[in-house]
PDB file of C-alpha atoms in Angstrom:
ATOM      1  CA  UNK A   1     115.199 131.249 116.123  1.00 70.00           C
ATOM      2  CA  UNK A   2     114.983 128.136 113.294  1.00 84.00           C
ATOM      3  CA  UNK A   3     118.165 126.468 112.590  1.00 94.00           C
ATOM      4  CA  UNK A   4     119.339 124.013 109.997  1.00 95.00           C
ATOM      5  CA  UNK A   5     118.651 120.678 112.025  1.00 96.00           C
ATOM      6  CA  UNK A   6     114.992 122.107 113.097  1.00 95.00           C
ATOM      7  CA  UNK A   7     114.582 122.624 109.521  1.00 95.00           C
ATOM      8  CA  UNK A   8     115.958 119.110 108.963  1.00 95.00           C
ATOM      9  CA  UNK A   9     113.564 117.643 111.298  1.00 96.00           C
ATOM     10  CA  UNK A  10     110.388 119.303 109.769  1.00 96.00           C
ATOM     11  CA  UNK A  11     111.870 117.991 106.232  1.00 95.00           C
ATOM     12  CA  UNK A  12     112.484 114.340 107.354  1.00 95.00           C
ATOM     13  CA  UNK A  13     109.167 114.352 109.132  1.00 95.00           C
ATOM     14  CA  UNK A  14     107.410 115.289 106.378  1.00 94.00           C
ATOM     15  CA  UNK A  15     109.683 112.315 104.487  1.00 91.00           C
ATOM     16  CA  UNK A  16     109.211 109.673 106.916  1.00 90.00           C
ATOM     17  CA  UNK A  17     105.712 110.141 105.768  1.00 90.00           C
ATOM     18  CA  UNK A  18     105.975 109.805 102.170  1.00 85.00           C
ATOM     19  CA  UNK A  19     105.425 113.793 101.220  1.00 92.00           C
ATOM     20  CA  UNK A  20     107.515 114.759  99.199  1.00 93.00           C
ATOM     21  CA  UNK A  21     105.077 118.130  98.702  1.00 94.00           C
ATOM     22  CA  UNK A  22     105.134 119.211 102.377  1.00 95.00           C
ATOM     23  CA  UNK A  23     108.933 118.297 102.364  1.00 95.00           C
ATOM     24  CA  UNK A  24     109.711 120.682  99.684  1.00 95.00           C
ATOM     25  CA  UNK A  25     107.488 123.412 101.157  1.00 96.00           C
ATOM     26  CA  UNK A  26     109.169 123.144 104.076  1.00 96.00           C
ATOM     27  CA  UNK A  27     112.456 123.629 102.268  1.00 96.00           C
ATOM     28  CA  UNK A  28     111.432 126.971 101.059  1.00 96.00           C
ATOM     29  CA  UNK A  29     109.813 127.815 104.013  1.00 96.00           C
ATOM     30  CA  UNK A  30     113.184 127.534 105.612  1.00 96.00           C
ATOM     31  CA  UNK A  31     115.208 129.079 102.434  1.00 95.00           C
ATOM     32  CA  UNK A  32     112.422 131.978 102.799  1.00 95.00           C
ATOM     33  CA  UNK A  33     113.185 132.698 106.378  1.00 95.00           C
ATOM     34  CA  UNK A  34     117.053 133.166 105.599  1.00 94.00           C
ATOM     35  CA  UNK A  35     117.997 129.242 106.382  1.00 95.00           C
ATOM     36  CA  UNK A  36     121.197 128.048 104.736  1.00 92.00           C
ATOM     37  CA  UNK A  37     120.486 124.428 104.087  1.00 94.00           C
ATOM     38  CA  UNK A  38     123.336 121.976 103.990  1.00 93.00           C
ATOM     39  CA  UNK A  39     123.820 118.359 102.951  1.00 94.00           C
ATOM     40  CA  UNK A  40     121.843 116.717 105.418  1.00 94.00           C
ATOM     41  CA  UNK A  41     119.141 119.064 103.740  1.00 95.00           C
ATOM     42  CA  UNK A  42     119.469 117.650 100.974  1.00 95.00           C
ATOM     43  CA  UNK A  43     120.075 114.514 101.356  1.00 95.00           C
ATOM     44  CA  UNK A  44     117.177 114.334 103.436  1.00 94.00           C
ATOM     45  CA  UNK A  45     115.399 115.822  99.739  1.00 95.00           C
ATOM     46  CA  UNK A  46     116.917 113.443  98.065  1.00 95.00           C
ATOM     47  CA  UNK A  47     115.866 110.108 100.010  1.00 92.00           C
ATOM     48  CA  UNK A  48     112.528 111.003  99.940  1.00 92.00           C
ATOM     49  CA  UNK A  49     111.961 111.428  96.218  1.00 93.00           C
ATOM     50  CA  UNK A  50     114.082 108.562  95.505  1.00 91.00           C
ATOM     51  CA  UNK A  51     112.240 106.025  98.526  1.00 88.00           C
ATOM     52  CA  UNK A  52     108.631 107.437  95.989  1.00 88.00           C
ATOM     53  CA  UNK A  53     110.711 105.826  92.961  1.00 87.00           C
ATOM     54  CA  UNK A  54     110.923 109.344  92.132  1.00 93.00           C
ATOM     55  CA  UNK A  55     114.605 109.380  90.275  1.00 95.00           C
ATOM     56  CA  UNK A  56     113.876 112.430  88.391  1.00 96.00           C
ATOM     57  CA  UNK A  57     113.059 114.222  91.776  1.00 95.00           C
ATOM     58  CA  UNK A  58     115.957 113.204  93.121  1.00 95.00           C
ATOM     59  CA  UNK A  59     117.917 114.120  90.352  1.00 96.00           C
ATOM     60  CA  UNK A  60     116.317 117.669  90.745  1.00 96.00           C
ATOM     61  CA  UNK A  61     116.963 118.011  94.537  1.00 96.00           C
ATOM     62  CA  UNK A  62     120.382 116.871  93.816  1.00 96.00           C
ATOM     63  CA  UNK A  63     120.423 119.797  90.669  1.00 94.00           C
ATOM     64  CA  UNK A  64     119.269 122.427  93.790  1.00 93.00           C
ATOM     65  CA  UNK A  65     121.792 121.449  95.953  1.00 93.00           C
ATOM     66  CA  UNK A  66     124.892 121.800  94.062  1.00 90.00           C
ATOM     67  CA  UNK A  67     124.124 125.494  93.176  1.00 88.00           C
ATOM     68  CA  UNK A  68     124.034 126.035  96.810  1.00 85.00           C
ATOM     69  CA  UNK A  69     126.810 128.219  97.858  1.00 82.00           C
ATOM     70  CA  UNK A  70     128.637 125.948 100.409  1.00 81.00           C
ATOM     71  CA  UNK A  71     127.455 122.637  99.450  1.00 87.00           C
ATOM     72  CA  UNK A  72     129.518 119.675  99.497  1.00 92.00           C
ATOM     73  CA  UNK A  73     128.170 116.174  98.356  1.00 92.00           C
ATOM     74  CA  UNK A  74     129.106 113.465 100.177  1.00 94.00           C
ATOM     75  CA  UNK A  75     128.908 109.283 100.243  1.00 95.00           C
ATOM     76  CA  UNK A  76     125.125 109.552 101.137  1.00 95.00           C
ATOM     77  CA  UNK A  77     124.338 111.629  98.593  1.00 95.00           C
ATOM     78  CA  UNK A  78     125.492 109.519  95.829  1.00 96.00           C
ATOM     79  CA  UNK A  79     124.263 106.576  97.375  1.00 96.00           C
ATOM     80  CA  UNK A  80     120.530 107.492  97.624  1.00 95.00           C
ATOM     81  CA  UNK A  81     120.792 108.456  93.807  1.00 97.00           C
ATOM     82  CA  UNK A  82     122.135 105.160  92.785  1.00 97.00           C
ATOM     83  CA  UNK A  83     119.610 103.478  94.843  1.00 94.00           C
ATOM     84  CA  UNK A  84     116.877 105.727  93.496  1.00 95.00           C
ATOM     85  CA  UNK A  85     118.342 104.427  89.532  1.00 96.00           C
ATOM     86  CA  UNK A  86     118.441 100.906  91.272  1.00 94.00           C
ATOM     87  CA  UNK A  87     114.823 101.004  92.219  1.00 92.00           C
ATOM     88  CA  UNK A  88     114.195 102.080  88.182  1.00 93.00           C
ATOM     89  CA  UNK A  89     116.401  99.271  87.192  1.00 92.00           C
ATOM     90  CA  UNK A  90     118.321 102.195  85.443  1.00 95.00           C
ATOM     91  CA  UNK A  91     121.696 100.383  85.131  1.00 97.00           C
ATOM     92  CA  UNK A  92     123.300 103.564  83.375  1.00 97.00           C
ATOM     93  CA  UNK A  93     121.726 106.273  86.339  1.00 97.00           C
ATOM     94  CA  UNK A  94     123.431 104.539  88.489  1.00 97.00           C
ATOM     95  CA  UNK A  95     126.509 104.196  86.734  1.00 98.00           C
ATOM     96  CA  UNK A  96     126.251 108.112  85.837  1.00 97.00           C
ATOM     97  CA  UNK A  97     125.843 108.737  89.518  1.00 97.00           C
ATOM     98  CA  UNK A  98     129.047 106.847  90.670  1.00 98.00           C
ATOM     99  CA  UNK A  99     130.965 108.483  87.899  1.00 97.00           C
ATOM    100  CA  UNK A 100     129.688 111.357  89.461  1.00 96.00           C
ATOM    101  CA  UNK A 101     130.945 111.068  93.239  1.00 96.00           C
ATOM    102  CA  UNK A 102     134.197 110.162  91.503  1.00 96.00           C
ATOM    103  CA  UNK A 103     134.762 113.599  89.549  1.00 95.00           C
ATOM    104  CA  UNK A 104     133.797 115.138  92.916  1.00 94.00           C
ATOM    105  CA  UNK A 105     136.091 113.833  94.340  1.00 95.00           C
ATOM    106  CA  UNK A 106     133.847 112.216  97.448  1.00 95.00           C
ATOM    107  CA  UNK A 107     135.390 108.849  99.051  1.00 93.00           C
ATOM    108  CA  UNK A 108     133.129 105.651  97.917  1.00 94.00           C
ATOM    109  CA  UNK A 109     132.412 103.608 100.092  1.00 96.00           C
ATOM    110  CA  UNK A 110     131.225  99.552 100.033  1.00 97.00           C
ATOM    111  CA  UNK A 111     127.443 101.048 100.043  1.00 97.00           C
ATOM    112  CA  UNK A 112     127.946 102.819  97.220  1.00 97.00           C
ATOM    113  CA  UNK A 113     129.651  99.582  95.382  1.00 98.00           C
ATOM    114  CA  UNK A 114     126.816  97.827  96.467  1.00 98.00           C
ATOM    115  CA  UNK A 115     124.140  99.951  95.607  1.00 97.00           C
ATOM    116  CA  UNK A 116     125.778 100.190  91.391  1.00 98.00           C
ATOM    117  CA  UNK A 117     125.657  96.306  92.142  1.00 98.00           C
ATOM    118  CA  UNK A 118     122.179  96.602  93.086  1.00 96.00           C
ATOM    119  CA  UNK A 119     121.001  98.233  90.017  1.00 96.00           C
ATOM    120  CA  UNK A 120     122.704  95.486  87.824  1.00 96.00           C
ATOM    121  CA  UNK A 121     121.220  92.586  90.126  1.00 95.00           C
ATOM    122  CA  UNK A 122     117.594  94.450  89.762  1.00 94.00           C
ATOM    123  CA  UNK A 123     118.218  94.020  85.790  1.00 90.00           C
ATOM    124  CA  UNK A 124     119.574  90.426  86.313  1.00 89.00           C
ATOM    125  CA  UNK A 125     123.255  91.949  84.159  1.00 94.00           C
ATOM    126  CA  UNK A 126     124.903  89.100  86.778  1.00 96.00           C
ATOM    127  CA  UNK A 127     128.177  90.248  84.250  1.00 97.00           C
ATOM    128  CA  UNK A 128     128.001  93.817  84.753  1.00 97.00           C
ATOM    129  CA  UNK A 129     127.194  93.325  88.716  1.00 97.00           C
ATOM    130  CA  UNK A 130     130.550  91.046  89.068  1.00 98.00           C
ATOM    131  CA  UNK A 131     132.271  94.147  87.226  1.00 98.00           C
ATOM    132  CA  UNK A 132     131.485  96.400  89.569  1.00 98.00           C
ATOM    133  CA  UNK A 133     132.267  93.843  92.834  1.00 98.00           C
ATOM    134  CA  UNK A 134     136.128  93.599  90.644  1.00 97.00           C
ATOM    135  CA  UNK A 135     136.134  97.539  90.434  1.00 97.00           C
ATOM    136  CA  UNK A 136     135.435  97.583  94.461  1.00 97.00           C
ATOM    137  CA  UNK A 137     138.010  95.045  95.076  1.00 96.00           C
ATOM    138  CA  UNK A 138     140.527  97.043  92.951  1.00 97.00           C
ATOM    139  CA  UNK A 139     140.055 100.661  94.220  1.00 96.00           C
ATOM    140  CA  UNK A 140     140.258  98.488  97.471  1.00 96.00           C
ATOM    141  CA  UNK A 141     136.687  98.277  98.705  1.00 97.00           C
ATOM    142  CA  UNK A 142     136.248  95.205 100.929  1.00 96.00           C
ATOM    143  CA  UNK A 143     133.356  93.275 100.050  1.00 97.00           C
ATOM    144  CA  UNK A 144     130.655  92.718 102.860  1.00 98.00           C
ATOM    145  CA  UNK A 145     127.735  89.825 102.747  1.00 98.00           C
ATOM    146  CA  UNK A 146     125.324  92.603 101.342  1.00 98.00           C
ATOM    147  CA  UNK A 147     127.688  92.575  98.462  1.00 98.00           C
ATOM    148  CA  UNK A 148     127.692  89.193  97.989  1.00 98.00           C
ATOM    149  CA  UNK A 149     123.839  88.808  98.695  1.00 97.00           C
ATOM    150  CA  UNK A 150     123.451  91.109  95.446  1.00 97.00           C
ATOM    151  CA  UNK A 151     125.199  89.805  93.372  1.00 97.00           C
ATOM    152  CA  UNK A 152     123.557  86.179  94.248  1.00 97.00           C
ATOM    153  CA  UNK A 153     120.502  87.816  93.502  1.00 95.00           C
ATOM    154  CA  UNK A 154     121.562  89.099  90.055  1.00 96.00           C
ATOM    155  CA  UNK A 155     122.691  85.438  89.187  1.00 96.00           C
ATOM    156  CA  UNK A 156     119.044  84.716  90.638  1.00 95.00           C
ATOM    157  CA  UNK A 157     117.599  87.213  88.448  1.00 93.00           C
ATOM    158  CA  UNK A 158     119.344  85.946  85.274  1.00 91.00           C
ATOM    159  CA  UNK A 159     118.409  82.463  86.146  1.00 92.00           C
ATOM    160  CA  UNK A 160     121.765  81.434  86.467  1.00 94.00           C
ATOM    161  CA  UNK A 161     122.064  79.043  89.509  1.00 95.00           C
ATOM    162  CA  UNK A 162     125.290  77.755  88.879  1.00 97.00           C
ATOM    163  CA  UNK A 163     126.799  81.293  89.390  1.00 97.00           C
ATOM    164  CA  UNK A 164     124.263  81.928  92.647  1.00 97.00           C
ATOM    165  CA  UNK A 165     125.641  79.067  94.410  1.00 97.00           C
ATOM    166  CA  UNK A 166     129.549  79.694  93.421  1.00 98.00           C
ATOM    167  CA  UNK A 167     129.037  83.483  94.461  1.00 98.00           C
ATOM    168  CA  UNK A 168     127.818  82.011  98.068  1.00 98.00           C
ATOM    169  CA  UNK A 169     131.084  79.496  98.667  1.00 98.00           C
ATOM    170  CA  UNK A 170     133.088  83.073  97.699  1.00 97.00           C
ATOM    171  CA  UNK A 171     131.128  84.598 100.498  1.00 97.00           C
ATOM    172  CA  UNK A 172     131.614  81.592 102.956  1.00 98.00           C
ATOM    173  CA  UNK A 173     135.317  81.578 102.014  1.00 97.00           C
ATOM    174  CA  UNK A 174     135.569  84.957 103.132  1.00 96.00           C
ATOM    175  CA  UNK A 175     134.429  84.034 106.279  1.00 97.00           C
ATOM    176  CA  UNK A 176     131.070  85.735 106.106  1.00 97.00           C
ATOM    177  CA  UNK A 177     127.584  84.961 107.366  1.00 96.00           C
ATOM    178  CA  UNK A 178     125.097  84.206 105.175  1.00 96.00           C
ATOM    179  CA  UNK A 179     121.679  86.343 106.221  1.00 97.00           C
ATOM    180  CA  UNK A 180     117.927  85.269 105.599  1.00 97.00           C
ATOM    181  CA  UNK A 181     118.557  87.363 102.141  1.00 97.00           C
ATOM    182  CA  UNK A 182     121.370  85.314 100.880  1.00 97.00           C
ATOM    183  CA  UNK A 183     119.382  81.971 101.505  1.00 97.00           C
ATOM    184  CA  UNK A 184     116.586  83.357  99.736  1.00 96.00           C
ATOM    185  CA  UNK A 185     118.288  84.776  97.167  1.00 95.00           C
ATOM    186  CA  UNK A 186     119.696  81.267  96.950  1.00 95.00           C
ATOM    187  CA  UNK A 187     116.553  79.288  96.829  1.00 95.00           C
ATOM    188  CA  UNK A 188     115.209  82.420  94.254  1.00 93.00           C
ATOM    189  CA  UNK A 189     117.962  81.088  91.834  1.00 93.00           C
ATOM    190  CA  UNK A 190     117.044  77.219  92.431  1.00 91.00           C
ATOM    191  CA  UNK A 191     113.488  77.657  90.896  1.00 89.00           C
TER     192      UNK A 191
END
């Protein structure tokens, strides 16, 4: 007898591979055959339009999912649609999308911070990404070197070096440790 997670499997298989065709047939296949799917479903749906730059798709999946009796969205969910708005550099998706998990009510996380961040580093807004690190701090998000690393990279992206390096001695003053994307985030800013 199928279950959820075999359906899961065949849907993240299908992902893993970049078909986002076979991914959704399998979906119906599943829904067909009297599967109920449930947020690993779709979340699975979700990553894979949104790792084909597919936002819209993503959007859609996301659309399916919430007229599902049952469903629940949770952190993941709103994180792989901010990072599918990120990969757009589609500052107000993502924005929209964090709004979102908020009037559900699901618990953000640093990832999801960092992925709003993300989509303002990918635009070079170095003043709207050091909004959103202020907004983490104050709903009490601790900020991690990935958070720091993007936000170098929007001052990188801006061309502002002056902010890339004070950004790192924040990060070093917190007692984190610099990765091989900080330093080339870094040296991104210095030319």
């Amino acid at each position: 007898v199928p279950t959820v997670q075999t359906l899961n499997l065949l849907i993240a298989g299908a992902a893993q591979h970049g078909d986002l065709t076979t991914a959704g047939k399998w979906f119906q296949r599943g829904v067909t055959a009297g599967i109920q799917p449930d947020v690993n479903t779709f979340n699975t749906l979700i990553n894979a339009a949104a790792k084909k730059g597919d936002l819209i798709a993503a959007e859609i999946w996301y659309e399916k999912a919430i007229l599902t009796k049952g469903f629940k969205s949770d952190d993941v969910t709103f994180v792989t649609l901010i990072r599918a708005a990120a990969r757009k550099s589609d500052l107000r998706s993502a924005e929209h999308w964090f709004q979102q998990a908020e009037q559900e009510k699901v618990s953000v996380t640093v990832s999801t911070f960092n992925a709003v961040i993300a989509a303002a580093a990918r635009t070079g807004d170095l003043a709207a990404a050091e909004e959103w690190f202020h907004r983490a701090e104050k709903a009490g998000v601790t900020p991690n070197v990935v958070t720091y690393t993007t936000i170098i990279n929007a001052a990188a992206r801006g061309g502002n070096s002056t902010s890339a390096e004070r950004w790192y001695e924040r990060a070093l003053a917190m007692g984190l440790e610099p990765n091989i994307v900080t330093f080339t985030s870094l040296i991104n800013a210095a030319v």
